[in-house]
Amino acid sequence: MSKKFTLPELPYDFSALEPVISGEIMELHHQKHHNAYVNNLNIALEKYEQAEANEDLTQMISLQQAIRFNGGGHINHSIFWTNLAPNGAGGGELAGGELKRSIEACWGSLDQFIQKFNSIAGPLQGSGWCWLGYCNATRRLVIEPCVNQDPLFATKGVIPLLGIDVWEHAYYLQYKNVRPDYLKAIWGVVNWQNVEERYHAALGTEKAAK
């Protein structure tokens, strides 16, 4: 395989999101979990390339789940790290603008949006993600859950703006089995500037498609 995927650097120190997310969790999450997705993705893609060269359709099909899982894990986490920011560096601060107005148009207020988002993310069975996304078809913001490491756009056609990881490895060392406490706290470190930038890029994509 000519080009391999690599683990992106975090845009802040492991401990920068404390006390919301501990440095220990961030280091394990980034260095162990995300890194494993990248390594396993590269292995699966290399095997797929070999199977394709050998015209081994059975092997190509058997590798698709590994590519979806590990590729999705890489996509999701690469967005997740940029969706977060320390307090004092933009974390938890949603300025007035087009994104805020759109959230208010859809859910009434930011607080009502967070309440709705957490009501979907909290009961999500097993492992997965909950996303704020932009739907080109309806031209509206939507909240979408995804199971395991399914990437939002590839599986639902919705552009990802903000993803919250609800796999236990994202919070268990600190919040134990109380996922609602993690979901309540994490909004204090959401990088709304990054989400806003993604929203404007999504609007540009939608306009360009007309």
Coordinates of N, CA and C in Angstrom, one line a residue:
M1 N 0.9 -1.2 0.0 CA 0.0 0.0 0.0 C 0.9 1.2 0.0
S2 N 0.7 2.1 -1.0 CA 1.6 3.2 -1.1 C 1.5 4.3 0.0
K3 N 0.3 4.6 0.4 CA 0.1 5.6 1.5 C -0.6 5.0 2.7
K4 N -0.1 5.2 3.9 CA -0.7 4.7 5.1 C -1.4 5.9 5.8
F5 N -2.4 5.6 6.5 CA -3.1 6.5 7.4 C -2.2 6.7 8.7
T6 N -2.2 7.8 9.3 CA -1.4 8.1 10.5 C -2.3 8.7 11.6
L7 N -1.8 8.6 12.8 CA -2.5 9.1 14.0 C -2.3 10.6 14.0
P8 N -3.4 11.4 14.0 CA -3.2 12.9 14.1 C -2.8 13.3 15.5
E9 N -2.1 14.4 15.5 CA -1.7 14.9 16.8 C -2.9 15.6 17.5
L10 N -2.9 15.5 18.8 CA -3.9 16.3 19.5 C -3.6 17.8 19.5
P11 N -4.6 18.7 19.3 CA -4.3 20.1 19.3 C -4.1 20.7 20.7
Y12 N -4.0 19.9 21.7 CA -3.8 20.3 23.1 C -3.1 19.2 23.9
D13 N -2.7 19.5 25.1 CA -2.1 18.5 25.9 C -3.1 17.5 26.4
F14 N -2.7 16.3 26.8 CA -3.6 15.3 27.3 C -4.5 15.8 28.5
S15 N -3.8 16.6 29.4 CA -4.5 17.1 30.6 C -5.3 18.4 30.4
A16 N -5.3 18.9 29.1 CA -5.9 20.2 28.9 C -7.4 20.3 29.1
L17 N -8.1 19.2 29.0 CA -9.5 19.2 29.2 C -10.0 18.9 30.6
E18 N -9.1 18.8 31.5 CA -9.4 18.5 32.9 C -10.1 19.8 33.5
P19 N -11.1 19.6 34.4 CA -11.5 18.4 35.0 C -12.6 17.6 34.3
V20 N -13.0 18.1 33.1 CA -14.1 17.4 32.4 C -13.7 16.0 31.9
I21 N -12.5 15.9 31.3 CA -11.9 14.7 30.8 C -10.5 14.6 31.4
S22 N -10.2 13.5 32.1 CA -8.9 13.4 32.7 C -7.8 13.2 31.7
G23 N -6.6 13.6 32.0 CA -5.4 13.4 31.2 C -5.2 11.9 30.9
E24 N -5.5 11.1 31.9 CA -5.3 9.6 31.8 C -6.2 9.1 30.7
I25 N -7.5 9.5 30.7 CA -8.4 9.0 29.7 C -8.0 9.5 28.3
M26 N -7.6 10.8 28.2 CA -7.2 11.3 26.9 C -6.0 10.6 26.3
E27 N -5.0 10.3 27.2 CA -3.8 9.6 26.7 C -4.2 8.2 26.2
L28 N -5.0 7.5 27.0 CA -5.3 6.1 26.6 C -6.2 6.1 25.3
H29 N -7.1 7.1 25.3 CA -8.1 7.2 24.2 C -7.3 7.5 22.9
H30 N -6.4 8.4 22.9 CA -5.7 8.8 21.7 C -4.6 7.8 21.4
Q31 N -3.7 7.5 22.3 CA -2.5 6.7 22.1 C -2.8 5.3 21.9
K32 N -3.8 4.7 22.6 CA -4.1 3.3 22.5 C -5.3 3.0 21.5
H33 N -6.4 3.6 21.8 CA -7.6 3.3 21.1 C -7.6 3.8 19.6
H34 N -7.4 5.1 19.5 CA -7.3 5.7 18.1 C -6.2 5.1 17.4
N35 N -5.0 5.0 18.0 CA -3.9 4.4 17.3 C -4.1 3.0 16.8
A36 N -4.9 2.2 17.6 CA -5.2 0.8 17.2 C -6.1 0.8 16.0
Y37 N -7.1 1.8 15.9 CA -7.9 1.9 14.7 C -7.1 2.2 13.5
V38 N -6.1 3.1 13.6 CA -5.3 3.4 12.5 C -4.4 2.2 12.0
N39 N -3.8 1.6 13.0 CA -2.9 0.4 12.6 C -3.8 -0.7 12.0
N40 N -4.9 -1.0 12.6 CA -5.7 -2.1 12.0 C -6.3 -1.7 10.7
L41 N -6.6 -0.4 10.5 CA -7.1 0.0 9.2 C -6.1 -0.2 8.1
N42 N -4.8 0.2 8.4 CA -3.7 0.0 7.4 C -3.5 -1.4 7.1
I43 N -3.6 -2.3 8.1 CA -3.4 -3.7 7.9 C -4.5 -4.3 7.0
A44 N -5.8 -3.9 7.3 CA -6.9 -4.3 6.5 C -6.9 -3.8 5.0
L45 N -6.4 -2.6 4.9 CA -6.3 -2.0 3.5 C -5.2 -2.7 2.7
E46 N -4.1 -3.0 3.4 CA -3.1 -3.7 2.7 C -3.5 -5.1 2.2
K47 N -4.2 -5.8 3.1 CA -4.8 -7.1 2.7 C -5.8 -7.0 1.6
Y48 N -6.6 -6.0 1.7 CA -7.6 -5.7 0.6 C -6.9 -5.5 -0.7
E49 N -5.9 -4.7 -0.7 CA -5.1 -4.4 -1.9 C -4.5 -5.7 -2.5
Q50 N -4.0 -6.6 -1.7 CA -3.5 -7.9 -2.1 C -4.6 -8.8 -2.7
A51 N -5.7 -8.8 -2.0 CA -6.9 -9.6 -2.5 C -7.4 -9.1 -3.8
E52 N -7.4 -7.8 -4.0 CA -7.9 -7.2 -5.2 C -6.9 -7.5 -6.4
A53 N -5.6 -7.5 -6.1 CA -4.6 -7.8 -7.1 C -4.8 -9.3 -7.5
N54 N -5.2 -10.1 -6.6 CA -5.4 -11.6 -6.8 C -6.8 -11.9 -7.3
E55 N -7.6 -10.9 -7.4 CA -9.0 -11.0 -7.8 C -9.7 -12.0 -6.9
D56 N -9.4 -11.9 -5.6 CA -10.0 -12.8 -4.6 C -11.2 -12.1 -4.0
L57 N -12.3 -12.2 -4.6 CA -13.5 -11.5 -4.2 C -14.0 -11.9 -2.8
T58 N -13.9 -13.1 -2.5 CA -14.3 -13.6 -1.1 C -13.5 -12.9 -0.1
Q59 N -12.2 -12.8 -0.3 CA -11.3 -12.1 0.7 C -11.7 -10.6 0.8
M60 N -11.9 -10.0 -0.4 CA -12.3 -8.6 -0.4 C -13.5 -8.3 0.4
I61 N -14.5 -9.2 0.2 CA -15.8 -9.0 1.0 C -15.5 -9.2 2.4
S62 N -14.7 -10.2 2.8 CA -14.5 -10.5 4.2 C -13.8 -9.4 4.9
L63 N -13.0 -8.5 4.2 CA -12.3 -7.4 4.8 C -13.1 -6.1 5.0
Q64 N -14.2 -6.1 4.3 CA -15.0 -4.8 4.3 C -15.4 -4.4 5.7
Q65 N -15.8 -5.3 6.6 CA -16.2 -5.0 7.9 C -15.1 -4.4 8.7
A66 N -13.9 -4.9 8.6 CA -12.7 -4.4 9.3 C -12.4 -3.0 8.8
I67 N -12.5 -2.8 7.5 CA -12.3 -1.4 7.0 C -13.3 -0.5 7.5
R68 N -14.6 -0.9 7.5 CA -15.6 0.0 8.0 C -15.5 0.3 9.5
F69 N -15.1 -0.7 10.3 CA -15.0 -0.4 11.7 C -13.8 0.4 12.0
N70 N -12.6 0.0 11.5 CA -11.4 0.8 11.9 C -11.3 2.1 11.1
G71 N -11.8 2.1 9.9 CA -11.8 3.3 9.1 C -12.8 4.3 9.8
G72 N -13.9 3.8 10.2 CA -14.9 4.7 10.9 C -14.3 5.2 12.2
G73 N -13.6 4.3 12.9 CA -12.9 4.8 14.2 C -11.9 5.9 13.9
H74 N -11.2 5.8 12.9 CA -10.2 6.8 12.5 C -10.9 8.1 12.1
I75 N -11.9 8.0 11.3 CA -12.7 9.2 10.9 C -13.3 9.9 12.1
N76 N -14.0 9.1 12.9 CA -14.8 9.7 14.0 C -13.9 10.4 15.0
H77 N -12.8 9.7 15.4 CA -11.9 10.3 16.4 C -11.1 11.5 15.9
S78 N -10.8 11.5 14.6 CA -10.1 12.6 14.0 C -11.0 13.9 14.1
I79 N -12.3 13.7 14.0 CA -13.2 14.8 14.2 C -13.4 15.2 15.6
F80 N -13.5 14.2 16.5 CA -13.8 14.3 17.9 C -12.7 15.2 18.6
W81 N -11.4 14.9 18.3 CA -10.4 15.7 18.9 C -10.5 17.2 18.6
T82 N -10.9 17.5 17.4 CA -11.0 18.9 17.0 C -12.3 19.5 17.5
N83 N -13.2 18.7 17.9 CA -14.5 19.2 18.4 C -14.4 19.6 19.9
L84 N -13.2 19.4 20.5 CA -13.0 19.7 21.9 C -12.0 20.8 22.0
A85 N -12.1 21.6 23.1 CA -11.1 22.6 23.4 C -11.1 22.9 24.9
P86 N -10.0 23.3 25.5 CA -9.9 23.6 26.9 C -10.7 24.8 27.2
N87 N -11.2 24.9 28.5 CA -11.8 26.1 29.0 C -10.7 27.3 28.9
G88 N -11.2 28.4 28.5 CA -10.3 29.5 28.3 C -9.7 29.6 26.9
A89 N -9.9 28.5 26.1 CA -9.4 28.4 24.7 C -10.6 28.1 23.8
G90 N -11.8 28.5 24.2 CA -12.9 28.3 23.3 C -13.9 27.2 23.8
G91 N -13.4 26.4 24.7 CA -14.2 25.3 25.2 C -15.5 25.7 25.8
G92 N -16.6 25.2 25.4 CA -17.9 25.5 26.0 C -18.5 26.9 25.6
E93 N -17.9 27.6 24.7 CA -18.3 28.9 24.3 C -18.9 29.0 22.9
L94 N -20.2 29.1 22.8 CA -20.9 29.3 21.5 C -21.3 30.7 21.3
A95 N -20.6 31.4 20.4 CA -20.8 32.8 20.2 C -22.1 32.9 19.3
G96 N -22.6 34.1 19.3 CA -23.7 34.4 18.4 C -23.3 34.3 16.9
G97 N -24.2 33.7 16.1 CA -23.8 33.6 14.7 C -24.8 32.6 14.0
E98 N -24.5 32.2 12.8 CA -25.4 31.4 12.0 C -25.7 30.1 12.6
L99 N -24.7 29.4 13.2 CA -24.9 28.1 13.8 C -25.8 28.3 15.0
K100 N -25.6 29.2 15.9 CA -26.5 29.4 17.0 C -27.9 29.7 16.6
R101 N -28.1 30.5 15.6 CA -29.4 30.8 15.1 C -30.1 29.6 14.6
S102 N -29.3 28.7 13.9 CA -29.9 27.5 13.3 C -30.3 26.5 14.4
I103 N -29.4 26.4 15.5 CA -29.8 25.6 16.6 C -31.0 26.0 17.3
E104 N -31.2 27.3 17.5 CA -32.3 27.9 18.1 C -33.6 27.7 17.2
A105 N -33.4 27.8 15.9 CA -34.5 27.6 15.0 C -35.0 26.1 15.1
C106 N -34.1 25.2 15.3 CA -34.5 23.8 15.3 C -35.0 23.3 16.7
W107 N -34.3 23.8 17.7 CA -34.6 23.2 19.1 C -35.1 24.3 20.1
G108 N -35.1 25.5 19.7 CA -35.6 26.6 20.6 C -34.5 27.3 21.3
S109 N -33.5 26.6 21.8 CA -32.4 27.2 22.5 C -31.2 26.2 22.5
L110 N -30.0 26.7 22.9 CA -28.9 25.8 23.0 C -29.1 24.8 24.1
D111 N -29.7 25.3 25.3 CA -30.0 24.3 26.4 C -30.9 23.2 26.0
Q112 N -32.0 23.6 25.2 CA -32.9 22.6 24.7 C -32.3 21.6 23.7
F113 N -31.4 22.1 22.9 CA -30.7 21.3 22.0 C -29.8 20.3 22.8
I114 N -29.1 20.7 23.8 CA -28.2 19.8 24.6 C -29.1 18.8 25.3
Q115 N -30.2 19.2 25.8 CA -31.1 18.3 26.5 C -31.6 17.2 25.5
K116 N -32.0 17.6 24.3 CA -32.4 16.7 23.3 C -31.3 15.7 22.9
F117 N -30.1 16.3 22.6 CA -29.0 15.5 22.2 C -28.7 14.5 23.3
N118 N -28.6 14.9 24.5 CA -28.3 13.9 25.6 C -29.4 12.9 25.8
S119 N -30.6 13.2 25.5 CA -31.7 12.2 25.6 C -31.6 11.1 24.6
I120 N -30.9 11.4 23.5 CA -30.6 10.4 22.5 C -29.3 9.7 22.8
A121 N -28.3 10.4 23.1 CA -26.9 9.8 23.4 C -26.9 8.9 24.6
G122 N -27.6 9.4 25.7 CA -27.6 8.6 27.0 C -28.1 7.2 26.9
P123 N -29.2 7.0 26.3 CA -29.8 5.6 26.2 C -29.2 4.7 25.1
L124 N -28.3 5.3 24.3 CA -27.8 4.5 23.2 C -27.2 3.2 23.7
Q125 N -27.7 2.1 23.2 CA -27.3 0.8 23.7 C -25.9 0.4 23.2
G126 N -25.1 -0.1 24.1 CA -23.8 -0.6 23.7 C -22.9 0.6 23.4
S127 N -22.1 0.5 22.4 CA -21.1 1.5 22.0 C -21.5 2.2 20.8
G128 N -21.1 3.5 20.7 CA -21.5 4.3 19.5 C -21.2 5.7 19.7
W129 N -21.8 6.5 18.8 CA -21.6 8.0 18.8 C -22.9 8.7 18.6
C130 N -23.0 9.9 19.1 CA -24.1 10.8 18.8 C -23.6 12.0 18.1
W131 N -24.3 12.4 17.1 CA -23.8 13.5 16.2 C -24.8 14.7 16.0
L132 N -24.2 15.9 16.0 CA -24.9 17.0 15.4 C -24.4 17.0 13.9
G133 N -25.3 17.0 13.0 CA -24.9 17.0 11.6 C -25.8 17.9 10.8
Y134 N -25.4 18.1 9.5 CA -26.2 18.9 8.6 C -26.6 18.0 7.4
C135 N -27.9 18.0 7.2 CA -28.6 17.2 6.2 C -28.8 18.0 4.9
N136 N -28.1 17.7 3.9 CA -28.3 18.4 2.6 C -29.7 18.3 2.1
A137 N -30.3 17.1 2.3 CA -31.7 16.9 1.7 C -32.7 17.8 2.3
T138 N -32.6 18.0 3.6 CA -33.6 18.9 4.3 C -33.1 20.3 4.6
R139 N -31.8 20.5 4.4 CA -31.1 21.7 4.7 C -31.3 22.1 6.1
R140 N -31.2 21.2 7.0 CA -31.4 21.4 8.4 C -30.4 20.7 9.2
L141 N -30.2 21.2 10.4 CA -29.4 20.5 11.4 C -30.2 19.3 11.9
V142 N -29.5 18.2 12.2 CA -30.1 17.0 12.8 C -29.3 16.4 13.8
I143 N -29.9 15.6 14.7 CA -29.1 14.8 15.7 C -29.2 13.4 15.3
E144 N -28.1 12.7 15.1 CA -28.1 11.3 14.6 C -27.2 10.4 15.4
P145 N -27.7 9.3 16.0 CA -26.9 8.3 16.6 C -26.3 7.4 15.6
C146 N -25.1 6.9 15.9 CA -24.5 5.8 15.0 C -23.9 4.7 15.9
V147 N -24.1 3.5 15.5 CA -23.6 2.4 16.4 C -22.1 2.1 16.1
N148 N -21.5 1.5 17.1 CA -20.1 1.1 17.0 C -19.2 2.3 16.5
Q149 N -18.5 2.1 15.3 CA -17.7 3.2 14.8 C -18.2 3.6 13.4
D150 N -19.5 3.3 13.1 CA -20.0 3.7 11.8 C -19.9 5.2 11.6
P151 N -19.2 5.7 10.5 CA -19.1 7.1 10.3 C -20.4 7.7 9.7
L152 N -20.7 8.9 10.2 CA -22.0 9.5 9.9 C -22.3 9.7 8.4
F153 N -21.3 10.3 7.7 CA -21.6 10.6 6.3 C -21.7 9.4 5.4
A154 N -20.7 8.4 5.7 CA -20.6 7.2 4.9 C -21.9 6.3 5.0
T155 N -22.5 6.4 6.2 CA -23.6 5.4 6.5 C -25.0 6.1 6.4
K156 N -25.0 7.4 6.6 CA -26.3 8.1 6.7 C -26.4 9.3 5.7
G157 N -25.3 9.6 5.1 CA -25.3 10.8 4.2 C -25.5 12.1 4.8
V158 N -25.2 12.2 6.1 CA -25.3 13.4 6.9 C -23.9 14.0 7.2
I159 N -23.7 15.2 7.0 CA -22.3 15.8 7.2 C -22.1 16.0 8.7
P160 N -21.0 15.4 9.2 CA -20.7 15.5 10.7 C -20.2 16.9 11.1
L161 N -20.8 17.5 12.1 CA -20.4 18.7 12.6 C -19.8 18.6 14.0
L162 N -20.4 17.8 14.9 CA -20.0 17.6 16.3 C -20.4 16.2 16.7
G163 N -19.4 15.4 17.1 CA -19.6 14.0 17.5 C -19.2 13.9 19.0
I164 N -20.0 13.2 19.7 CA -19.7 12.8 21.1 C -19.6 11.3 21.2
D165 N -18.4 10.9 21.6 CA -18.1 9.5 21.7 C -18.7 8.9 23.0
V166 N -19.6 7.9 22.9 CA -20.2 7.3 24.0 C -19.8 5.9 24.3
W167 N -18.7 5.5 23.6 CA -18.0 4.3 24.0 C -17.5 4.4 25.5
E168 N -17.5 3.3 26.2 CA -17.1 3.4 27.6 C -15.7 3.8 27.8
H169 N -14.8 3.5 26.8 CA -13.4 3.9 27.0 C -13.3 5.5 27.0
A170 N -14.3 6.2 26.5 CA -14.2 7.6 26.5 C -14.5 8.3 27.8
Y171 N -15.0 7.5 28.8 CA -15.4 8.1 30.1 C -15.3 7.2 31.3
Y172 N -15.2 5.9 31.1 CA -15.4 5.0 32.2 C -14.4 5.2 33.4
L173 N -13.2 5.5 33.1 CA -12.2 5.6 34.2 C -12.5 6.8 35.1
Q174 N -13.3 7.7 34.6 CA -13.6 8.9 35.4 C -15.1 8.9 35.9
Y175 N -16.0 8.5 35.0 CA -17.4 8.6 35.3 C -18.0 7.3 35.6
K176 N -17.2 6.2 35.6 CA -17.7 4.8 35.8 C -18.8 4.5 34.8
N177 N -19.9 4.0 35.3 CA -21.0 3.6 34.4 C -22.1 4.7 34.3
V178 N -21.8 5.9 34.8 CA -22.8 7.0 34.8 C -22.6 7.9 33.5
R179 N -23.0 7.3 32.4 CA -22.9 8.1 31.2 C -23.5 9.4 31.2
P180 N -24.7 9.6 31.8 CA -25.3 10.9 31.8 C -24.4 12.0 32.5
D181 N -23.6 11.7 33.5 CA -22.7 12.7 34.1 C -21.7 13.1 33.1
Y182 N -21.1 12.2 32.3 CA -20.2 12.5 31.3 C -20.8 13.4 30.2
L183 N -22.0 13.1 29.8 CA -22.7 13.8 28.8 C -23.0 15.2 29.3
K184 N -23.3 15.4 30.5 CA -23.6 16.7 31.1 C -22.4 17.5 31.1
A185 N -21.2 16.9 31.5 CA -20.0 17.7 31.7 C -19.3 18.0 30.3
I186 N -19.4 17.2 29.3 CA -18.6 17.4 28.1 C -18.9 18.7 27.4
W187 N -20.1 19.2 27.6 CA -20.4 20.4 26.9 C -19.6 21.6 27.3
G188 N -18.9 21.5 28.4 CA -18.1 22.5 28.9 C -16.8 22.6 28.2
V189 N -16.5 21.6 27.3 CA -15.2 21.6 26.5 C -15.5 21.4 25.0
V190 N -16.7 21.6 24.6 CA -17.0 21.5 23.2 C -16.4 22.8 22.5
N191 N -15.7 22.5 21.4 CA -15.1 23.6 20.6 C -16.1 24.1 19.6
W192 N -16.9 25.0 20.0 CA -18.0 25.5 19.1 C -17.5 26.3 17.9
Q193 N -16.3 26.8 18.0 CA -15.7 27.5 16.9 C -15.4 26.5 15.8
N194 N -14.9 25.3 16.2 CA -14.7 24.2 15.2 C -16.0 23.8 14.6
V195 N -17.0 23.6 15.4 CA -18.3 23.2 14.9 C -18.9 24.2 14.0
E196 N -18.7 25.5 14.3 CA -19.2 26.5 13.4 C -18.5 26.5 12.1
E197 N -17.2 26.3 12.1 CA -16.4 26.2 10.9 C -16.9 25.0 10.0
R198 N -17.2 23.9 10.6 CA -17.7 22.8 9.9 C -19.1 23.0 9.3
Y199 N -19.9 23.8 10.1 CA -21.2 24.1 9.6 C -21.1 25.0 8.4
H200 N -20.3 26.0 8.4 CA -20.1 26.9 7.2 C -19.6 26.1 6.0
A201 N -18.7 25.2 6.3 CA -18.2 24.3 5.2 C -19.3 23.5 4.6
A202 N -20.1 22.9 5.5 CA -21.3 22.1 5.0 C -22.2 22.9 4.2
L203 N -22.5 24.2 4.6 CA -23.4 25.0 3.8 C -22.8 25.3 2.4
G204 N -21.5 25.5 2.4 CA -20.8 25.7 1.1 C -20.9 24.5 0.2
T205 N -20.8 23.3 0.8 CA -20.9 22.1 0.0 C -22.3 22.0 -0.5
E206 N -23.3 22.3 0.3 CA -24.7 22.3 -0.1 C -25.0 23.3 -1.3
K207 N -24.4 24.5 -1.1 CA -24.7 25.5 -2.1 C -24.0 25.1 -3.4
A208 N -22.8 24.5 -3.3 CA -22.0 24.2 -4.5 C -22.7 23.0 -5.3
A209 N -23.5 22.2 -4.6 CA -24.1 21.1 -5.2 C -25.4 21.5 -6.0
K210 N -25.8 22.7 -5.8 CA -27.1 23.1 -6.5 C -26.8 23.3 -8.0

